[in-house]
């Protein structure tokens, strides 16, 4: 007998209907964590770090390794995930990049570089 779950559909029907969205829903946690780092971080230095995906969009690849203050990341409105994300070529949908606290020096002209990369992706 097929076991029914919420809404009276079977587990197989549920997985067929929603399995493609599960990764996107799960990634919302990462997005919230990155937003919190940016919003509450102030002068904390955060480095853009590529995720584990095999292929990265050109925007994420260009941002990789940039160290900026949390307030600069927030001001730029450039962050991992946050779909639909118009600052990233990948749109943020399956982005698993992150902003990682670091002791590294802040990148030269960090905010300008971030803005240039984000703008170049939208031209």
Coordinates of N, CA, C and O in Angstrom, one line a residue:
X1 N 0.8 -1.2 0.0 CA 0.0 0.0 0.0 C 0.9 1.2 0.0 O 1.8 1.4 0.8
X2 N 0.6 2.2 -0.9 CA 1.3 3.4 -0.8 C 1.0 4.2 0.4 O -0.2 4.4 0.7
X3 N 2.0 4.8 1.1 CA 1.7 5.6 2.3 C 1.5 7.0 1.8 O 2.2 7.6 1.0
X4 N 0.4 7.6 2.3 CA 0.1 9.0 2.0 C 0.7 9.9 3.1 O 0.8 9.5 4.3
X5 N 1.1 11.0 2.7 CA 1.6 12.0 3.6 C 0.8 13.3 3.5 O -0.3 13.3 2.9
X6 N 1.3 14.4 4.0 CA 0.6 15.7 4.0 C -0.1 15.9 2.6 O 0.5 15.8 1.6
X7 N -1.3 16.3 2.7 CA -2.0 16.7 1.5 C -2.6 15.5 0.7 O -3.1 15.6 -0.4
X8 N -2.5 14.3 1.3 CA -3.0 13.1 0.7 C -2.3 12.6 -0.5 O -2.9 11.8 -1.2
X9 N -1.1 13.0 -0.7 CA -0.3 12.4 -1.8 C 0.7 11.4 -1.3 O 1.1 11.4 -0.1
X10 N 1.1 10.5 -2.1 CA 2.1 9.5 -1.7 C 3.5 10.1 -1.6 O 3.8 11.2 -2.2
X11 N 4.4 9.4 -1.0 CA 5.7 9.9 -0.8 C 6.4 10.0 -2.2 O 7.1 11.0 -2.5
X12 N 6.1 9.0 -3.1 CA 6.7 9.1 -4.4 C 6.2 10.3 -5.2 O 7.0 11.0 -5.9
X13 N 4.9 10.6 -5.1 CA 4.4 11.8 -5.8 C 5.0 13.1 -5.2 O 5.3 14.0 -6.0
X14 N 5.2 13.1 -3.9 CA 5.8 14.3 -3.2 C 7.2 14.5 -3.8 O 7.6 15.6 -4.1
X15 N 8.0 13.4 -3.8 CA 9.4 13.5 -4.2 C 9.4 13.9 -5.7 O 10.3 14.7 -6.1
X16 N 8.5 13.4 -6.5 CA 8.5 13.7 -7.9 C 8.2 15.2 -8.1 O 8.8 15.9 -8.9
X17 N 7.3 15.7 -7.3 CA 6.8 17.1 -7.4 C 7.8 18.1 -6.8 O 8.0 19.2 -7.4
X18 N 8.5 17.7 -5.7 CA 9.3 18.7 -5.0 C 10.8 18.5 -4.9 O 11.5 19.3 -4.4
X19 N 11.3 17.4 -5.4 CA 12.7 17.0 -5.2 C 13.6 18.1 -5.8 O 14.7 18.3 -5.3
X20 N 13.2 18.6 -6.9 CA 14.0 19.6 -7.6 C 14.2 20.9 -6.8 O 15.1 21.7 -7.0
X21 N 13.2 21.2 -5.9 CA 13.2 22.4 -5.1 C 13.9 22.2 -3.7 O 14.2 23.2 -3.1
X22 N 14.1 21.0 -3.3 CA 14.7 20.8 -1.9 C 16.0 21.5 -1.7 O 16.3 22.1 -0.7
X23 N 16.9 21.4 -2.7 CA 18.2 22.0 -2.6 C 18.1 23.5 -2.5 O 18.9 24.1 -1.7
X24 N 17.2 24.1 -3.2 CA 17.0 25.5 -3.2 C 16.5 25.9 -1.8 O 16.9 26.9 -1.2
X25 N 15.5 25.2 -1.3 CA 15.0 25.5 0.0 C 16.0 25.3 1.1 O 16.1 26.2 2.0
X26 N 16.8 24.3 1.0 CA 17.9 24.1 2.0 C 18.9 25.2 2.0 O 19.5 25.6 3.0
X27 N 19.2 25.7 0.8 CA 20.2 26.8 0.6 C 19.7 28.1 1.2 O 20.6 29.0 1.4
X28 N 18.5 28.2 1.6 CA 18.0 29.4 2.2 C 18.7 29.6 3.6 O 18.9 30.7 4.0
X29 N 19.0 28.5 4.2 CA 19.8 28.6 5.5 C 21.1 29.3 5.3 O 21.5 30.3 6.0
X30 N 21.8 28.9 4.2 CA 23.1 29.5 3.9 C 23.0 31.0 3.6 O 23.8 31.9 4.0
X31 N 21.9 31.3 2.9 CA 21.6 32.7 2.5 C 21.4 33.6 3.8 O 21.9 34.7 4.0
X32 N 20.6 33.0 4.7 CA 20.3 33.7 6.0 C 21.6 33.9 6.8 O 21.8 35.0 7.4
X33 N 22.4 32.9 6.8 CA 23.7 33.0 7.6 C 24.6 34.1 7.0 O 25.2 34.9 7.7
X34 N 24.7 34.1 5.6 CA 25.5 35.2 5.0 C 24.9 36.6 5.2 O 25.7 37.5 5.4
X35 N 23.6 36.7 5.1 CA 23.0 38.0 5.4 C 23.3 38.5 6.8 O 23.5 39.7 7.0
X36 N 23.2 37.6 7.8 CA 23.5 37.9 9.2 C 24.9 38.4 9.3 O 25.2 39.4 10.0
X37 N 25.9 37.7 8.7 CA 27.3 38.1 8.8 C 27.5 39.5 8.2 O 28.2 40.3 8.8
X38 N 26.8 39.8 7.1 CA 26.9 41.1 6.5 C 26.3 42.2 7.4 O 26.9 43.2 7.6
X39 N 25.1 41.9 7.8 CA 24.3 42.9 8.5 C 24.9 43.3 9.9 O 24.9 44.4 10.3
X40 N 25.3 42.2 10.6 CA 25.8 42.4 12.0 C 27.3 42.5 12.1 O 27.8 42.7 13.2
X41 N 28.0 42.3 11.0 CA 29.5 42.1 11.1 C 30.3 43.4 11.2 O 31.4 43.4 11.7
X42 N 29.7 44.5 10.8 CA 30.4 45.8 10.9 C 31.8 45.8 10.2 O 31.9 45.7 9.0
X43 N 32.8 45.9 11.1 CA 34.2 45.9 10.6 C 34.9 44.5 10.5 O 36.1 44.4 10.3
X44 N 34.1 43.5 10.6 CA 34.6 42.1 10.5 C 34.9 41.9 9.0 O 34.2 42.3 8.1
X45 N 36.1 41.3 8.8 CA 36.5 41.1 7.4 C 35.9 39.7 7.0 O 36.1 38.7 7.6
X46 N 35.3 39.8 5.8 CA 34.7 38.6 5.2 C 35.3 38.4 3.8 O 35.4 39.3 3.0
X47 N 35.6 37.1 3.6 CA 36.2 36.7 2.3 C 35.2 35.9 1.5 O 34.6 35.0 2.0
X48 N 35.0 36.3 0.2 CA 34.2 35.5 -0.7 C 34.9 34.2 -1.0 O 36.0 34.1 -1.4
X49 N 34.2 33.1 -0.7 CA 34.8 31.7 -0.9 C 33.9 30.9 -1.8 O 32.7 30.8 -1.6
X50 N 34.5 30.4 -2.9 CA 33.7 29.5 -3.8 C 33.2 28.3 -3.1 O 33.8 27.7 -2.2
X51 N 32.0 27.9 -3.5 CA 31.4 26.6 -2.9 C 32.0 25.4 -3.6 O 32.9 25.5 -4.4
X52 N 31.4 24.3 -3.3 CA 31.9 23.0 -3.8 C 31.4 22.6 -5.2 O 31.7 21.6 -5.7
X53 N 30.6 23.4 -5.8 CA 30.1 23.1 -7.1 C 31.3 23.0 -8.1 O 32.3 23.6 -7.9
X54 N 31.1 22.2 -9.2 CA 32.2 22.0 -10.1 C 32.4 23.2 -11.0 O 33.5 23.5 -11.4
X55 N 31.3 23.8 -11.4 CA 31.4 25.0 -12.3 C 30.8 26.2 -11.5 O 29.8 26.1 -10.9
X56 N 31.5 27.3 -11.7 CA 31.1 28.5 -11.0 C 30.8 29.6 -12.1 O 31.5 29.6 -13.1
X57 N 29.9 30.5 -11.8 CA 29.6 31.5 -12.7 C 30.8 32.5 -12.7 O 31.6 32.5 -11.8
X58 N 30.8 33.3 -13.7 CA 32.0 34.2 -13.8 C 32.0 35.3 -12.7 O 33.0 35.7 -12.3
X59 N 30.8 35.7 -12.2 CA 30.7 36.7 -11.2 C 31.3 36.1 -9.9 O 32.2 36.7 -9.2
X60 N 30.9 34.9 -9.5 CA 31.4 34.2 -8.3 C 32.9 34.0 -8.4 O 33.6 34.2 -7.4
X61 N 33.3 33.5 -9.6 CA 34.8 33.3 -9.8 C 35.6 34.6 -9.6 O 36.6 34.6 -9.0
X62 N 35.0 35.7 -10.1 CA 35.7 37.0 -10.0 C 35.7 37.5 -8.5 O 36.7 38.1 -8.1
X63 N 34.7 37.2 -7.8 CA 34.6 37.7 -6.4 C 35.4 36.8 -5.5 O 35.8 37.2 -4.4
X64 N 35.8 35.6 -5.9 CA 36.5 34.6 -5.1 C 37.8 35.3 -4.5 O 38.6 35.8 -5.3
X65 N 38.0 35.2 -3.2 CA 39.2 35.7 -2.6 C 39.1 37.2 -2.2 O 40.0 37.7 -1.5
X66 N 38.1 37.9 -2.6 CA 38.1 39.3 -2.2 C 37.7 39.4 -0.7 O 36.8 38.8 -0.3
X67 N 38.5 40.2 0.0 CA 38.2 40.4 1.4 C 37.7 41.9 1.6 O 38.4 42.8 1.2
X68 N 36.6 42.0 2.2 CA 36.0 43.3 2.5 C 35.3 43.3 3.8 O 35.0 42.2 4.4
X69 N 35.1 44.5 4.4 CA 34.4 44.6 5.6 C 33.0 44.1 5.4 O 32.4 44.3 4.3
X70 N 32.3 43.5 6.4 CA 31.0 43.1 6.3 C 30.0 44.2 5.9 O 29.2 44.0 5.0
X71 N 30.3 45.4 6.4 CA 29.4 46.6 6.0 C 29.6 46.9 4.5 O 28.7 47.4 3.9
X72 N 30.8 46.7 4.0 CA 31.0 46.9 2.5 C 30.2 45.9 1.7 O 29.7 46.3 0.7
X73 N 30.2 44.6 2.1 CA 29.5 43.6 1.4 C 28.0 44.0 1.4 O 27.3 43.9 0.4
X74 N 27.5 44.4 2.6 CA 26.1 44.8 2.7 C 25.8 46.0 1.9 O 24.8 46.1 1.2
X75 N 26.7 47.0 1.9 CA 26.5 48.2 1.1 C 26.4 47.9 -0.4 O 25.6 48.5 -1.1
X76 N 27.2 47.0 -0.8 CA 27.3 46.6 -2.3 C 26.0 45.8 -2.7 O 25.7 45.8 -3.9
X77 N 25.4 45.2 -1.7 CA 24.2 44.3 -2.0 C 24.6 43.2 -2.8 O 23.8 42.6 -3.6
X78 N 25.9 42.8 -2.8 CA 26.4 41.6 -3.5 C 26.6 40.5 -2.4 O 27.4 40.7 -1.5
X79 N 25.9 39.4 -2.6 CA 26.0 38.3 -1.6 C 25.8 37.0 -2.3 O 25.1 37.0 -3.3
X80 N 26.2 35.9 -1.7 CA 25.9 34.6 -2.3 C 24.4 34.3 -2.1 O 23.8 34.9 -1.2
X81 N 23.9 33.4 -2.9 CA 22.5 33.0 -2.8 C 21.6 34.1 -3.1 O 21.7 34.9 -4.1
X82 N 20.5 34.3 -2.3 CA 19.5 35.4 -2.4 C 18.8 35.4 -3.8 O 18.7 36.5 -4.4
X83 N 18.4 34.2 -4.3 CA 17.7 34.2 -5.6 C 16.4 35.0 -5.6 O 15.7 35.0 -4.5
X84 N 16.0 35.6 -6.6 CA 16.7 35.9 -7.8 C 17.7 37.0 -7.6 O 17.3 38.1 -7.2
X85 N 19.0 36.7 -7.7 CA 20.1 37.6 -7.4 C 20.6 38.2 -8.7 O 21.3 37.5 -9.4
X86 N 20.3 39.5 -8.9 CA 20.7 40.1 -10.2 C 22.2 40.5 -10.2 O 22.7 40.9 -11.3
X87 N 22.9 40.4 -9.1 CA 24.3 40.8 -9.0 C 25.2 39.6 -9.5 O 26.3 39.8 -9.8
X88 N 24.6 38.4 -9.4 CA 25.4 37.2 -9.8 C 24.9 36.6 -11.1 O 23.7 36.5 -11.3
X89 N 25.8 36.2 -12.0 CA 25.4 35.6 -13.2 C 24.6 34.3 -13.0 O 23.7 34.0 -13.7
X90 N 24.9 33.6 -11.9 CA 24.2 32.3 -11.6 C 22.8 32.6 -11.0 O 22.0 31.7 -10.9
X91 N 22.5 33.9 -10.7 CA 21.2 34.2 -10.2 C 21.0 33.8 -8.7 O 20.0 34.0 -8.1
X92 N 22.1 33.1 -8.1 CA 22.0 32.7 -6.8 C 21.2 31.4 -6.5 O 21.2 31.0 -5.4
X93 N 20.6 30.9 -7.5 CA 19.7 29.7 -7.3 C 20.4 28.5 -6.7 O 19.9 27.9 -5.8
X94 N 21.5 28.1 -7.3 CA 22.2 27.0 -6.7 C 23.6 27.3 -6.3 O 24.5 26.5 -6.2
X95 N 23.8 28.6 -6.0 CA 25.1 29.1 -5.5 C 25.3 28.6 -4.1 O 24.5 28.6 -3.2
X96 N 26.5 28.0 -3.9 CA 26.9 27.6 -2.6 C 28.2 28.3 -2.1 O 28.9 27.8 -1.2
X97 N 28.4 29.5 -2.7 CA 29.5 30.3 -2.2 C 29.2 30.8 -0.8 O 28.0 30.8 -0.4
X98 N 30.2 31.4 -0.1 CA 29.9 31.9 1.2 C 30.8 33.1 1.5 O 31.9 33.2 0.9
X99 N 30.5 33.8 2.5 CA 31.3 34.9 3.0 C 31.9 34.4 4.4 O 31.1 34.1 5.3
X100 N 33.2 34.2 4.4 CA 33.8 33.5 5.5 C 34.7 34.6 6.3 O 35.5 35.3 5.7
X101 N 34.5 34.6 7.6 CA 35.3 35.5 8.4 C 36.8 35.2 8.2 O 37.1 34.0 8.2
X102 N 37.6 36.2 8.2 CA 39.0 36.0 7.9 C 39.9 37.0 8.7 O 39.4 38.1 9.0
X103 N 41.2 36.6 8.9 CA 42.1 37.6 9.4 C 43.0 38.2 8.3 O 43.9 38.9 8.6
X104 N 42.7 37.8 7.1 CA 43.5 38.3 5.9 C 43.3 39.8 5.8 O 42.3 40.4 6.3
X105 N 44.2 40.5 5.2 CA 44.1 41.9 4.9 C 42.9 42.2 4.0 O 42.7 41.4 3.1
X106 N 42.3 43.3 4.2 CA 41.2 43.7 3.3 C 41.8 44.0 1.9 O 42.9 44.5 1.8
X107 N 41.1 43.5 0.9 CA 41.6 43.7 -0.5 C 41.6 45.2 -0.8 O 40.8 46.0 -0.3
X108 N 42.6 45.6 -1.6 CA 42.7 47.0 -2.0 C 41.4 47.4 -2.8 O 41.0 46.6 -3.6
X109 N 40.9 48.6 -2.5 CA 39.7 49.1 -3.2 C 38.6 48.0 -3.2 O 37.9 47.9 -4.2
X110 N 38.4 47.3 -2.1 CA 37.4 46.2 -2.1 C 36.0 46.6 -2.5 O 35.5 45.9 -3.4
X111 N 35.5 47.6 -2.0 CA 34.1 48.0 -2.4 C 34.0 48.3 -3.9 O 33.1 47.9 -4.6
X112 N 35.0 49.1 -4.4 CA 34.9 49.4 -5.8 C 35.1 48.2 -6.7 O 34.4 48.1 -7.7
X113 N 36.0 47.3 -6.3 CA 36.1 46.0 -7.0 C 34.9 45.2 -7.1 O 34.5 44.7 -8.1
X114 N 34.2 45.1 -5.9 CA 33.0 44.3 -5.8 C 31.9 44.9 -6.7 O 31.2 44.2 -7.5
X115 N 31.8 46.3 -6.7 CA 30.8 46.9 -7.5 C 31.1 46.8 -9.0 O 30.2 46.6 -9.8
X116 N 32.4 46.9 -9.3 CA 32.8 46.7 -10.7 C 32.4 45.3 -11.3 O 31.9 45.2 -12.4
X117 N 32.7 44.3 -10.5 CA 32.4 43.0 -10.9 C 30.9 42.8 -11.0 O 30.5 42.2 -12.0
X118 N 30.1 43.2 -10.1 CA 28.7 43.1 -10.1 C 28.1 43.8 -11.3 O 27.2 43.3 -12.0
X119 N 28.6 45.0 -11.6 CA 28.1 45.8 -12.7 C 28.5 45.2 -14.0 O 27.7 45.2 -15.0
X120 N 29.7 44.7 -14.1 CA 30.2 44.0 -15.4 C 29.3 42.9 -15.7 O 29.0 42.6 -16.9
X121 N 28.8 42.1 -14.7 CA 28.0 41.0 -15.0 C 26.6 41.3 -15.5 O 25.9 40.5 -16.1
X122 N 26.2 42.6 -15.3 CA 24.9 43.0 -15.7 C 24.9 43.8 -17.0 O 23.8 44.3 -17.4
X123 N 26.0 43.9 -17.7 CA 26.1 44.7 -18.9 C 25.8 43.8 -20.1 O 26.0 42.6 -20.1

